[in-house]
mmCIF file of C-alpha atoms in Angstrom:
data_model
loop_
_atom_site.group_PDB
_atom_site.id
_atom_site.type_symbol
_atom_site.label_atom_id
_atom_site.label_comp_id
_atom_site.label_asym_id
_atom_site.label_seq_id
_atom_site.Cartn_x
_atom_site.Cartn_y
_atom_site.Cartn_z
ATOM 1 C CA UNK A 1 37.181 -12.439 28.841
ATOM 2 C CA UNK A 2 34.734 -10.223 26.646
ATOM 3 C CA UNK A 3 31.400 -11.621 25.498
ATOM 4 C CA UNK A 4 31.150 -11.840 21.960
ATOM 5 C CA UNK A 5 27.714 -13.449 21.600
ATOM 6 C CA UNK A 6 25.680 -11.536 19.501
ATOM 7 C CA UNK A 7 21.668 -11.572 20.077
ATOM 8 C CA UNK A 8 19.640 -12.931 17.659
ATOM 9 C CA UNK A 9 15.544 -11.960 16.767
ATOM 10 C CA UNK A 10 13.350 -14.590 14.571
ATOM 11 C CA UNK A 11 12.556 -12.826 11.375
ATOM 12 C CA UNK A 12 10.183 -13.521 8.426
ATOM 13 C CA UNK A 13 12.106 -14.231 5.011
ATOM 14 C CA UNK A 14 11.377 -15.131 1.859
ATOM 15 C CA UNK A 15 14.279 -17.320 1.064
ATOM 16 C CA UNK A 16 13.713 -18.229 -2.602
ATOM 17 C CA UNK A 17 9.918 -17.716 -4.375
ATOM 18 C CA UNK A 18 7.812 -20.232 -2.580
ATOM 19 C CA UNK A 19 9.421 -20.849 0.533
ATOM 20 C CA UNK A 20 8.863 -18.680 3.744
ATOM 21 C CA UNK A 21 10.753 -19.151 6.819
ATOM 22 C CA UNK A 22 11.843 -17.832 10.144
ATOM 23 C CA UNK A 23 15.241 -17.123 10.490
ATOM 24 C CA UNK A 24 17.575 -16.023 13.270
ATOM 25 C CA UNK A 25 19.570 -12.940 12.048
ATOM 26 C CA UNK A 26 21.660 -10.549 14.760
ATOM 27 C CA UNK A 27 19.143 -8.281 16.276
ATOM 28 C CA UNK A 28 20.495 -4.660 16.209
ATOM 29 C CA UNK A 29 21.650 -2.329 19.220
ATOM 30 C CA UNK A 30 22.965 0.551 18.034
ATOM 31 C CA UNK A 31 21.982 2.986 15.349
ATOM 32 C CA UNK A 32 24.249 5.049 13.030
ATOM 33 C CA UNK A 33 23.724 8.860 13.250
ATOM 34 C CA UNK A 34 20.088 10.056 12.297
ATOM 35 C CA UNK A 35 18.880 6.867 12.542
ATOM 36 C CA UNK A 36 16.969 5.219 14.982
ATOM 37 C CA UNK A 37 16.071 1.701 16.747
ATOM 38 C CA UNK A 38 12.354 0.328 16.241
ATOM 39 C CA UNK A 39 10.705 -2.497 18.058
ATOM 40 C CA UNK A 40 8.288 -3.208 15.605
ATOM 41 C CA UNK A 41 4.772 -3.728 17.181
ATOM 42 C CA UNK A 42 2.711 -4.963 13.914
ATOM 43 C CA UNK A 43 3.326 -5.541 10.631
ATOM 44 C CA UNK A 44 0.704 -5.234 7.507
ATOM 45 C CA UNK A 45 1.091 -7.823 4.626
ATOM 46 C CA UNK A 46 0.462 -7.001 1.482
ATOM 47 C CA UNK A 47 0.092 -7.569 -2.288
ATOM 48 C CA UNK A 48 3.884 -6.691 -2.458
ATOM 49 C CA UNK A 49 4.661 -9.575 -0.263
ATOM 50 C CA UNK A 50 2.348 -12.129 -1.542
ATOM 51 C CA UNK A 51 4.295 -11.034 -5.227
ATOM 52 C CA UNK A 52 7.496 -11.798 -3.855
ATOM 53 C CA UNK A 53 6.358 -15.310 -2.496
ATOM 54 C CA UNK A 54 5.368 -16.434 -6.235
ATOM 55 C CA UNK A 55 8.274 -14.647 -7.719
ATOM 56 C CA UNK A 56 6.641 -11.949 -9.663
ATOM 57 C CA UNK A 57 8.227 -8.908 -8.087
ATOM 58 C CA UNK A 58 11.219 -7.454 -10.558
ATOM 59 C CA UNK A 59 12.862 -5.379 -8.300
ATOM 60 C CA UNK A 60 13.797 -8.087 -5.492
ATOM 61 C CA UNK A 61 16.809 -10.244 -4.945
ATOM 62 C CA UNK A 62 16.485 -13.378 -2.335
ATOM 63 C CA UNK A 63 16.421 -13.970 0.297
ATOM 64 C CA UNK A 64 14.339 -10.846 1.775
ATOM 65 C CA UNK A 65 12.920 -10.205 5.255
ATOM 66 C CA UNK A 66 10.050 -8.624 4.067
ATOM 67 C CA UNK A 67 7.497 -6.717 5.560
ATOM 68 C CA UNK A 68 7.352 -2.572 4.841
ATOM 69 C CA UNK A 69 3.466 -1.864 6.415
ATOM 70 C CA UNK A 70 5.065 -1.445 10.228
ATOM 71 C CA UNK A 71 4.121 -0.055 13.371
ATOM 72 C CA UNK A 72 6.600 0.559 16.576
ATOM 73 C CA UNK A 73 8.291 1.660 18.991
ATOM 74 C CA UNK A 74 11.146 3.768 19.290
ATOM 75 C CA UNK A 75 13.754 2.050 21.606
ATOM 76 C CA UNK A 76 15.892 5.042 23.040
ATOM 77 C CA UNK A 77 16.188 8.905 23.475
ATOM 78 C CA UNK A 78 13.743 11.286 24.489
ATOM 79 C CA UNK A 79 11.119 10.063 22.492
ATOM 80 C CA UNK A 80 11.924 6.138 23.715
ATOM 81 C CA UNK A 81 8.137 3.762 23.957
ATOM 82 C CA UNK A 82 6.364 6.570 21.808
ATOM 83 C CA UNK A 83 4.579 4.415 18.942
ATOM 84 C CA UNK A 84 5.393 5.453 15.267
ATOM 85 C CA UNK A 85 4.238 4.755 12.063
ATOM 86 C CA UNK A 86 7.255 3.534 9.694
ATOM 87 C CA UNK A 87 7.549 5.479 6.253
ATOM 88 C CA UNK A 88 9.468 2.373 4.007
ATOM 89 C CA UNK A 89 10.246 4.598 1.665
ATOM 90 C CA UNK A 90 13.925 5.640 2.124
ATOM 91 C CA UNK A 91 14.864 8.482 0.062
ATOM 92 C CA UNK A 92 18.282 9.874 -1.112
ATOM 93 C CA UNK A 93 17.597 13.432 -0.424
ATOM 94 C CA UNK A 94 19.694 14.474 -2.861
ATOM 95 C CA UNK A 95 18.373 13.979 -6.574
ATOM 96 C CA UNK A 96 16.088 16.654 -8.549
ATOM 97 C CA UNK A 97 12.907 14.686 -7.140
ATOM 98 C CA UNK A 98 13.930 14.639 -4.004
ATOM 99 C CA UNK A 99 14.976 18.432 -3.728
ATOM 100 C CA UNK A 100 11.283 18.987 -5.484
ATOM 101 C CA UNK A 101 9.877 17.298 -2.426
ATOM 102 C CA UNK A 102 8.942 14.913 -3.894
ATOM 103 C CA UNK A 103 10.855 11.839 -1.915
ATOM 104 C CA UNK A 104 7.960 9.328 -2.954
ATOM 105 C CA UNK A 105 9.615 9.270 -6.809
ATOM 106 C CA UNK A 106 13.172 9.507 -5.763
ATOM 107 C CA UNK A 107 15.189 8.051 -8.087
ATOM 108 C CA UNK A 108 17.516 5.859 -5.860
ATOM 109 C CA UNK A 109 14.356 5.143 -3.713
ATOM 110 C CA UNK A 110 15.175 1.906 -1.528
ATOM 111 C CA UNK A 111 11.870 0.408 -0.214
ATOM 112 C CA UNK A 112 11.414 -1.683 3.201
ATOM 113 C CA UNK A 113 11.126 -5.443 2.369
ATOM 114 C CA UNK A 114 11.951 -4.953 -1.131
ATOM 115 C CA UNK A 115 15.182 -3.270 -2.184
ATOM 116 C CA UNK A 116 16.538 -3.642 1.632
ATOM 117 C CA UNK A 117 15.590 -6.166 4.290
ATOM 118 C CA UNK A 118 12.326 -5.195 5.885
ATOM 119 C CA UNK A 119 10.624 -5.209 9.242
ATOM 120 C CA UNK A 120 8.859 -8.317 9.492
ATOM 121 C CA UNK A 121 11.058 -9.273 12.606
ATOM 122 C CA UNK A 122 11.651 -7.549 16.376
ATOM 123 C CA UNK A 123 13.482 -5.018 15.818
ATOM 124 C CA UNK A 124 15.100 -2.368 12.784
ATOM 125 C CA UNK A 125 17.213 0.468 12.027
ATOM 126 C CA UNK A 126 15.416 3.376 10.516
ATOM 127 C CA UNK A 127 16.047 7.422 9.240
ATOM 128 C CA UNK A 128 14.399 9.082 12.293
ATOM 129 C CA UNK A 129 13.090 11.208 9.060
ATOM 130 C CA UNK A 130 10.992 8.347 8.111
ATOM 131 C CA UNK A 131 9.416 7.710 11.763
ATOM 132 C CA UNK A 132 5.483 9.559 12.524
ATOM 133 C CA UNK A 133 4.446 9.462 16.044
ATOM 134 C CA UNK A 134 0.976 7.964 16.092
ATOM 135 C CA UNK A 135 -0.762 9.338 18.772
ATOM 136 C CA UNK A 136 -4.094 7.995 19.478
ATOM 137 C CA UNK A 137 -4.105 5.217 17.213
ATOM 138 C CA UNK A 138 -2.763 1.859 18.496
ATOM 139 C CA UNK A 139 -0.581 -0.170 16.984
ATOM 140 C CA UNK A 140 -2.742 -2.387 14.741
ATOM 141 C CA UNK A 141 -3.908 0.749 13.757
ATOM 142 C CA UNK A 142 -0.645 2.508 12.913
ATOM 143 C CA UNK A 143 0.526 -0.708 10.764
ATOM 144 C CA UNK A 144 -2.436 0.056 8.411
ATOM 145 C CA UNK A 145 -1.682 3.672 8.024
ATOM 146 C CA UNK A 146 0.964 3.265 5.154
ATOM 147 C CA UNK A 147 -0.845 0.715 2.763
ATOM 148 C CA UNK A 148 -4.114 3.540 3.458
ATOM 149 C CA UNK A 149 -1.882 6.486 2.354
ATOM 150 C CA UNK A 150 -1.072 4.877 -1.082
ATOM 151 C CA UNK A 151 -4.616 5.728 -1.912
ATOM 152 C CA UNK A 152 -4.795 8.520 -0.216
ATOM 153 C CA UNK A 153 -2.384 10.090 -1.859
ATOM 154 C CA UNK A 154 -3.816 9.001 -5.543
ATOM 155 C CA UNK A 155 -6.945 10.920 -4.209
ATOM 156 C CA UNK A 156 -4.735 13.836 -3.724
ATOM 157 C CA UNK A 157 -3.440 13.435 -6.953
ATOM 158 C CA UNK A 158 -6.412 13.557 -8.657
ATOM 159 C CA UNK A 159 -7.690 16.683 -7.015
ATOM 160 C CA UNK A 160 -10.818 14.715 -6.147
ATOM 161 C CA UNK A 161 -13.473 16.482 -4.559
ATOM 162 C CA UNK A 162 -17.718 17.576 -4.251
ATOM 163 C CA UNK A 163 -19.526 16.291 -7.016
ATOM 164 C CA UNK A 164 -17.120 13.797 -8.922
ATOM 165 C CA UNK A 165 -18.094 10.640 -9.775
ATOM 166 C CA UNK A 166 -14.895 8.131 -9.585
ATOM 167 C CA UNK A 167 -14.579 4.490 -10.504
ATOM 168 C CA UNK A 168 -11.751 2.523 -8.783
ATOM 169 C CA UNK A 169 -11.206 -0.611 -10.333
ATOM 170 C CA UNK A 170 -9.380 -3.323 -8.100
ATOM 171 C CA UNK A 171 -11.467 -4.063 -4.706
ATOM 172 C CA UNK A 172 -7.930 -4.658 -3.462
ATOM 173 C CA UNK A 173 -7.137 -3.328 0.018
ATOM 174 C CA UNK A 174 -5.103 -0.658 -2.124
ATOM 175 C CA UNK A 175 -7.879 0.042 -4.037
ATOM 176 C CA UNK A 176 -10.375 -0.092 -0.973
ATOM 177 C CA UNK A 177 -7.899 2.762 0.665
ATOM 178 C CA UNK A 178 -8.855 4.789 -2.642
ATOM 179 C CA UNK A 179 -12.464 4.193 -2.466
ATOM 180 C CA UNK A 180 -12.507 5.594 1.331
ATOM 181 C CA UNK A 181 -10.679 8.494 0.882
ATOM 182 C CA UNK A 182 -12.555 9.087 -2.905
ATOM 183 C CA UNK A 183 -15.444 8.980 -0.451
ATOM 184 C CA UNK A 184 -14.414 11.485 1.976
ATOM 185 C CA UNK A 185 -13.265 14.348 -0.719
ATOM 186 C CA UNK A 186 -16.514 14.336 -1.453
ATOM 187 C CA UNK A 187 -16.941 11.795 -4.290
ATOM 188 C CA UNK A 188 -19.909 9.396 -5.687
ATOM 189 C CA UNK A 189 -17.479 6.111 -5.780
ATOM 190 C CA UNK A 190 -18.002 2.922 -7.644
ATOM 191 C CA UNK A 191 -16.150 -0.151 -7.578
ATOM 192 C CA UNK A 192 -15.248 -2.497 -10.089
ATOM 193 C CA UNK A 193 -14.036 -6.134 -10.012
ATOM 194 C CA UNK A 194 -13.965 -9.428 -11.190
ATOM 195 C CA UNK A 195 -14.518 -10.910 -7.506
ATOM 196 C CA UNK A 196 -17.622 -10.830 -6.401
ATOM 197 C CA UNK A 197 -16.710 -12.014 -2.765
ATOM 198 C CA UNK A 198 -14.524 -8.517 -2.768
ATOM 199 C CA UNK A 199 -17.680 -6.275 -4.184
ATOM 200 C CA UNK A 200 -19.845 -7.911 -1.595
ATOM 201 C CA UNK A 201 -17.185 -7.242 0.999
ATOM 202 C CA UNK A 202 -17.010 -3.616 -0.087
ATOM 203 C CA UNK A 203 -20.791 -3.399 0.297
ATOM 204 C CA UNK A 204 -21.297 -5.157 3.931
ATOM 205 C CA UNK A 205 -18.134 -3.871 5.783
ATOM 206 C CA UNK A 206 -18.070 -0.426 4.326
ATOM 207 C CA UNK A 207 -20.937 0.687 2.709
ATOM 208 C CA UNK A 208 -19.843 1.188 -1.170
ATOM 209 C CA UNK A 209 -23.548 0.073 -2.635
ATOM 210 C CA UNK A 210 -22.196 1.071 -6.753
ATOM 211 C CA UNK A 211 -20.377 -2.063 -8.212
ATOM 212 C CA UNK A 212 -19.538 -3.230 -11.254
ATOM 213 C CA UNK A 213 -18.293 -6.429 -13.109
ATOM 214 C CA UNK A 214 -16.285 -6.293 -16.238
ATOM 215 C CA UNK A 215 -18.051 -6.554 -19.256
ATOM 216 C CA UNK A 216 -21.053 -4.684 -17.681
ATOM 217 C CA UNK A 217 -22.891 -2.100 -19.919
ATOM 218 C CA UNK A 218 -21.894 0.561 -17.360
ATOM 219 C CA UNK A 219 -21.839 3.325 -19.725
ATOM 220 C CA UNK A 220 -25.184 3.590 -19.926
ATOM 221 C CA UNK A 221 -29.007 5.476 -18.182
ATOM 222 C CA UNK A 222 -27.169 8.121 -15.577
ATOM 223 C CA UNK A 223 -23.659 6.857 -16.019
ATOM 224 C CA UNK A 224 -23.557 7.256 -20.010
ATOM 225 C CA UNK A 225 -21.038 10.369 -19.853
ATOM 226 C CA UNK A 226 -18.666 8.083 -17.949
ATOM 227 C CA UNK A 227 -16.454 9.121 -14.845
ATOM 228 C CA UNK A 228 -14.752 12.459 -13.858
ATOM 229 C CA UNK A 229 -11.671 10.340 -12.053
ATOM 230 C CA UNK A 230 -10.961 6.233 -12.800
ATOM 231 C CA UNK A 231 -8.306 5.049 -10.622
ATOM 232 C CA UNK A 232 -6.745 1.410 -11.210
ATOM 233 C CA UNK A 233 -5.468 -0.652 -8.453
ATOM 234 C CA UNK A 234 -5.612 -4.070 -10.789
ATOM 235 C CA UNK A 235 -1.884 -4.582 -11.452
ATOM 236 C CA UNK A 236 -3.605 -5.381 -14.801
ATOM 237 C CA UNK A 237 -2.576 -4.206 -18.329
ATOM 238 C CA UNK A 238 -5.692 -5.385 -19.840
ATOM 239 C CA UNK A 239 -7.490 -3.356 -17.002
ATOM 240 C CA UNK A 240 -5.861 -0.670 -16.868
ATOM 241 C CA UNK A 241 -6.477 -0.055 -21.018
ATOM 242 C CA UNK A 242 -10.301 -1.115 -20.243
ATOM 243 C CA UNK A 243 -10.610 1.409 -18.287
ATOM 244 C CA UNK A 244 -9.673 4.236 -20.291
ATOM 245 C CA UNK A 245 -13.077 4.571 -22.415
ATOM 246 C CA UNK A 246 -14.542 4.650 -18.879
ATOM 247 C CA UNK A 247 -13.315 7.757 -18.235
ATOM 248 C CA UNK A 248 -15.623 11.267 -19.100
ATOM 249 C CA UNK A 249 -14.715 14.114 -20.980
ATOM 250 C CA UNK A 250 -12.400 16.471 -19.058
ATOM 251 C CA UNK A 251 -11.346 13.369 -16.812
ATOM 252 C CA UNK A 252 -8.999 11.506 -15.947
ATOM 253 C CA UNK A 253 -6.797 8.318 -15.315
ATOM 254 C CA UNK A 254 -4.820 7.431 -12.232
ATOM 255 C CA UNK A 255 -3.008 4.806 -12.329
ATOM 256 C CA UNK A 256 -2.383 3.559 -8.633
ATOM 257 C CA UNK A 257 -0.966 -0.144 -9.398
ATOM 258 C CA UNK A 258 2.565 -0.661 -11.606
ATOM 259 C CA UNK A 259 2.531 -3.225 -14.290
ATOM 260 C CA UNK A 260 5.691 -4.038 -16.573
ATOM 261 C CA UNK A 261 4.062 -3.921 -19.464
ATOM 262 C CA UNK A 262 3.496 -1.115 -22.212
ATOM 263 C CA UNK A 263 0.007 0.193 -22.372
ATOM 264 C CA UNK A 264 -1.646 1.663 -25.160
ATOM 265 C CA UNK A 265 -4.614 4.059 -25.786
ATOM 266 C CA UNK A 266 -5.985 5.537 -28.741
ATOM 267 C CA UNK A 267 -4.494 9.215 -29.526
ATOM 268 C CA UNK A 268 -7.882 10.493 -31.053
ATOM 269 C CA UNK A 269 -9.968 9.902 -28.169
ATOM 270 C CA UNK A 270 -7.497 11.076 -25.658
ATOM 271 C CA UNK A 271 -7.126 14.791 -27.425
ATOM 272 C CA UNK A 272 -11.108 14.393 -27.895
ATOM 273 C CA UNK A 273 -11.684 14.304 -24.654
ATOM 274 C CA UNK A 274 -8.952 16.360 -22.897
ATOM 275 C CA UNK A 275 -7.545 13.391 -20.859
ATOM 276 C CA UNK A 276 -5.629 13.285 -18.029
ATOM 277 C CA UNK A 277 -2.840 10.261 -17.122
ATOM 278 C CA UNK A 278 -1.827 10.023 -13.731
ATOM 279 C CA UNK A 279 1.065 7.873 -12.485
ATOM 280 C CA UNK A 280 0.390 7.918 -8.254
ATOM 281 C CA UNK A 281 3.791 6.225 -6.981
ATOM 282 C CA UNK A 282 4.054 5.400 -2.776
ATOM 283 C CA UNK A 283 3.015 8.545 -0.760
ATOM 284 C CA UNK A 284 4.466 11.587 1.189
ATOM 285 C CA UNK A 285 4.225 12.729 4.522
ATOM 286 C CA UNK A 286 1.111 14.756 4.294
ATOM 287 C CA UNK A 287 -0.847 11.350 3.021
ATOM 288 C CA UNK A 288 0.505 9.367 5.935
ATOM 289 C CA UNK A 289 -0.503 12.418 8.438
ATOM 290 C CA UNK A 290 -3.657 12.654 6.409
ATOM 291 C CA UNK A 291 -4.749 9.018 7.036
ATOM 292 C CA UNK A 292 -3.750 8.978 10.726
ATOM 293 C CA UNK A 293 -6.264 12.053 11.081
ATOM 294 C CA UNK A 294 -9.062 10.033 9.326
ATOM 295 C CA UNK A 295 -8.590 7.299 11.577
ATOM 296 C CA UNK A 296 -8.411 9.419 14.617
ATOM 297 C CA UNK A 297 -11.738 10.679 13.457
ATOM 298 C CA UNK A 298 -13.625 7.600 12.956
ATOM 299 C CA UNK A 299 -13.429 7.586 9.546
ATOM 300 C CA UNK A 300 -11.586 4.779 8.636
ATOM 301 C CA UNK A 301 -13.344 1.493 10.231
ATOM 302 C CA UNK A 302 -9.856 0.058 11.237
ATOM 303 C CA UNK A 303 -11.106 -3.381 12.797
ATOM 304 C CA UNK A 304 -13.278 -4.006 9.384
ATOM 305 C CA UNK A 305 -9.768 -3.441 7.222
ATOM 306 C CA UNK A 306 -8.211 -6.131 10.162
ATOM 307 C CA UNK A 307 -9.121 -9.339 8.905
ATOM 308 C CA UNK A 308 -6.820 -11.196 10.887
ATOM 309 C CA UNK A 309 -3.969 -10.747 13.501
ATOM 310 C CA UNK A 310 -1.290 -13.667 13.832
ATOM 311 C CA UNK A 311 2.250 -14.203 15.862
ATOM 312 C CA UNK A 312 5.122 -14.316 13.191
ATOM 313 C CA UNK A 313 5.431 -17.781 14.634
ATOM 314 C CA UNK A 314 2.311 -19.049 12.749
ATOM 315 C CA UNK A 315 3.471 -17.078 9.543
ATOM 316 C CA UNK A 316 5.416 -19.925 8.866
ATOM 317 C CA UNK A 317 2.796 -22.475 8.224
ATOM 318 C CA UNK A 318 0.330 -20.338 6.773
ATOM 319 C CA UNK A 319 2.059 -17.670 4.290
ATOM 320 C CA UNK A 320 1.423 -19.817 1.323
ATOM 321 C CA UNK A 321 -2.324 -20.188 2.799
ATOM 322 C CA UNK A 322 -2.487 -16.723 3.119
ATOM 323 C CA UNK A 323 -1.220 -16.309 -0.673
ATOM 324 C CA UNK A 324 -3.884 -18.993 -1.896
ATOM 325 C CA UNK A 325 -7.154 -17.325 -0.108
ATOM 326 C CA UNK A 326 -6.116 -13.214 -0.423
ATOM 327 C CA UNK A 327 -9.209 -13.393 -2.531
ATOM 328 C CA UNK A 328 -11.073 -13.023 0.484
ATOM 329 C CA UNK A 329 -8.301 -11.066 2.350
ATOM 330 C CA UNK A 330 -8.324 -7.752 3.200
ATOM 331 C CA UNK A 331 -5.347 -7.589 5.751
ATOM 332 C CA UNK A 332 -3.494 -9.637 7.826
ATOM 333 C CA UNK A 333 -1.310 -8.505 10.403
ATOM 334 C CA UNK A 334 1.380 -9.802 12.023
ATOM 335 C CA UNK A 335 2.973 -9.304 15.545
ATOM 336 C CA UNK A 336 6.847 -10.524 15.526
#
């Protein structure tokens, strides 16, 4: 008689907003042409998951194993144990942004833990395109490497460089990832936040001495001409339209975090000044090669980004704990 049990893995779902659970779901052993099987190693979670908890993400339907910051192993072939960053981003290949090269926009973009189920569990199918051997970084390290090359590549976007001065506002870990690499093009950064638990953070784990608080007089003495780049990692409407007076003549805006609503500026002061608006969506394969470098380097303090590392097995009991105190969160990560 043949065997027809099927092997199961725990995984980490969102079933409906507020509940989290592990679930058994088959745990794949073959993968379809130019794909590949990944034992996931570590797992980043992020704003995007902590959205989808309390309901707030638009482009989700439940239940969702999420989980799209990932780290692992690849299972067979030549390459089998080598440890790989995971790009989430799958790409068609095939529409005008795509053929650009510009897979990071694609316009039938499916994201890990969002549009598909993601990799908070042992094992996934992935494009081998979307798999970046990580040599010399381990795999804490390598789970980081995709929420870091969000901001990296806003820093490319912006052309950032020597004698810039940039504001990021959000003390986020997405907007942290800006500040570092702001930092290492060459830039005078300044933060900007409503928290000051995250400002004080920024100071004593990596060094960022120029904050601000909302509602500060900070266009005035040496910073009256404003700021050559302002990047916003709020998620905020209000924040990011705050921000726009902020920026100098000859600058510009980057806006790093999405919001649904419509945001307004006025038309007189944008010509005035010769403004720049910069969407910065996900990131390509240079950012995530980028980052890995940096860290390589030493110039990324990796175990200050680590806040905490847990087995999914405790994820269960302490997601919505996690949700409630991200305030003073930079990243948790998670080893299924």
């Amino acid at each position: 008689m043949n065997d027809t049990s099927v092997e199961t893995m725990d995984c980490g779902v969102c079933v409906t907003p507020g509940t989290f659970a592990v679930e058994a779901r088959a745990k794949p052993t073959e993968a379809p042409a130019g794909h590949r099987l990944v034992d996931i190693a570590a797992v980043g979670i992020c704003g995007t998951d902590y959205h989808i908890f309390e309901g707030k993400h638009p482009f989700l339907d439940y239940p969702r194993v999420i989980g799209h910051e990932l780290s692992g192993h690849i299972v067979d072939g030549p390459e089998a144990g080598t440890l790989v960053v995971v790009n989430p981003y799958i790409s068609c290949g095939t529409c005008r942004a795509c053929r650009r090269g510009k897979p990071n926009c694609c316009t039938r973009i499916a994201v890990l833990g969002v549009h598909r189920d993601g990799g908070m569990c042992p094992r996934i199918v992935v494009p081998e395109g979307n798999l970046y051997p990580a040599h010399g970084l381990s795999p804490e390290q390598a789970a980081m490497v995709e929420f870091l090359a969000i901001g990296a590549h806003a820093v490319a976007r912006a052309g950032c460089g020597t004698d810039d001065r940039v504001l990021v506002t959000g003390a986020g870990p997405i907007g942290l990832g800006t500040a570092l690499f702001a930092r290492l093009a060459g830039a005078e950064v300044h933060l900007m936040d409503l928290s000051q638990s995250r400002l004080d953070a920024a100071r004593n784990l990596f060094g960022f001495t120029e904050s601000h608080r909302p509602g500060d007089d900070i266009l005035s003495g040496d910073l009256s001409e404003g700021f050559d780049v302002v990047f916003d990692a709020t998620g905020n409407a209000k924040a990011i339209e705050a921000g726009f007076p902020l920026v100098a003549h000859g600058g510009s805006s980057v806006l790093v975090s999405v919001v649904k609503d419509d945001i307004t500026f006025p038309d007189a002061e944008f010509h005035k000044r010769e403004s720049r608006i910069i969407g910065s969506r996900n990131a390509l394969r240079e950012d995530f090669d980028r980052v890995m470098a940096a860290i390589r380097d030493g110039h990324i303090p990796t175990d200050a980004i680590a806040t905490a590392t847990l087995p999914l097995s405790d994820l269960r009991d302490r997601f919505a704990e996690l949700v409630e105190d991200r305030e003073n969160i930079i990243k948790v990560l998670v080893t299924p």
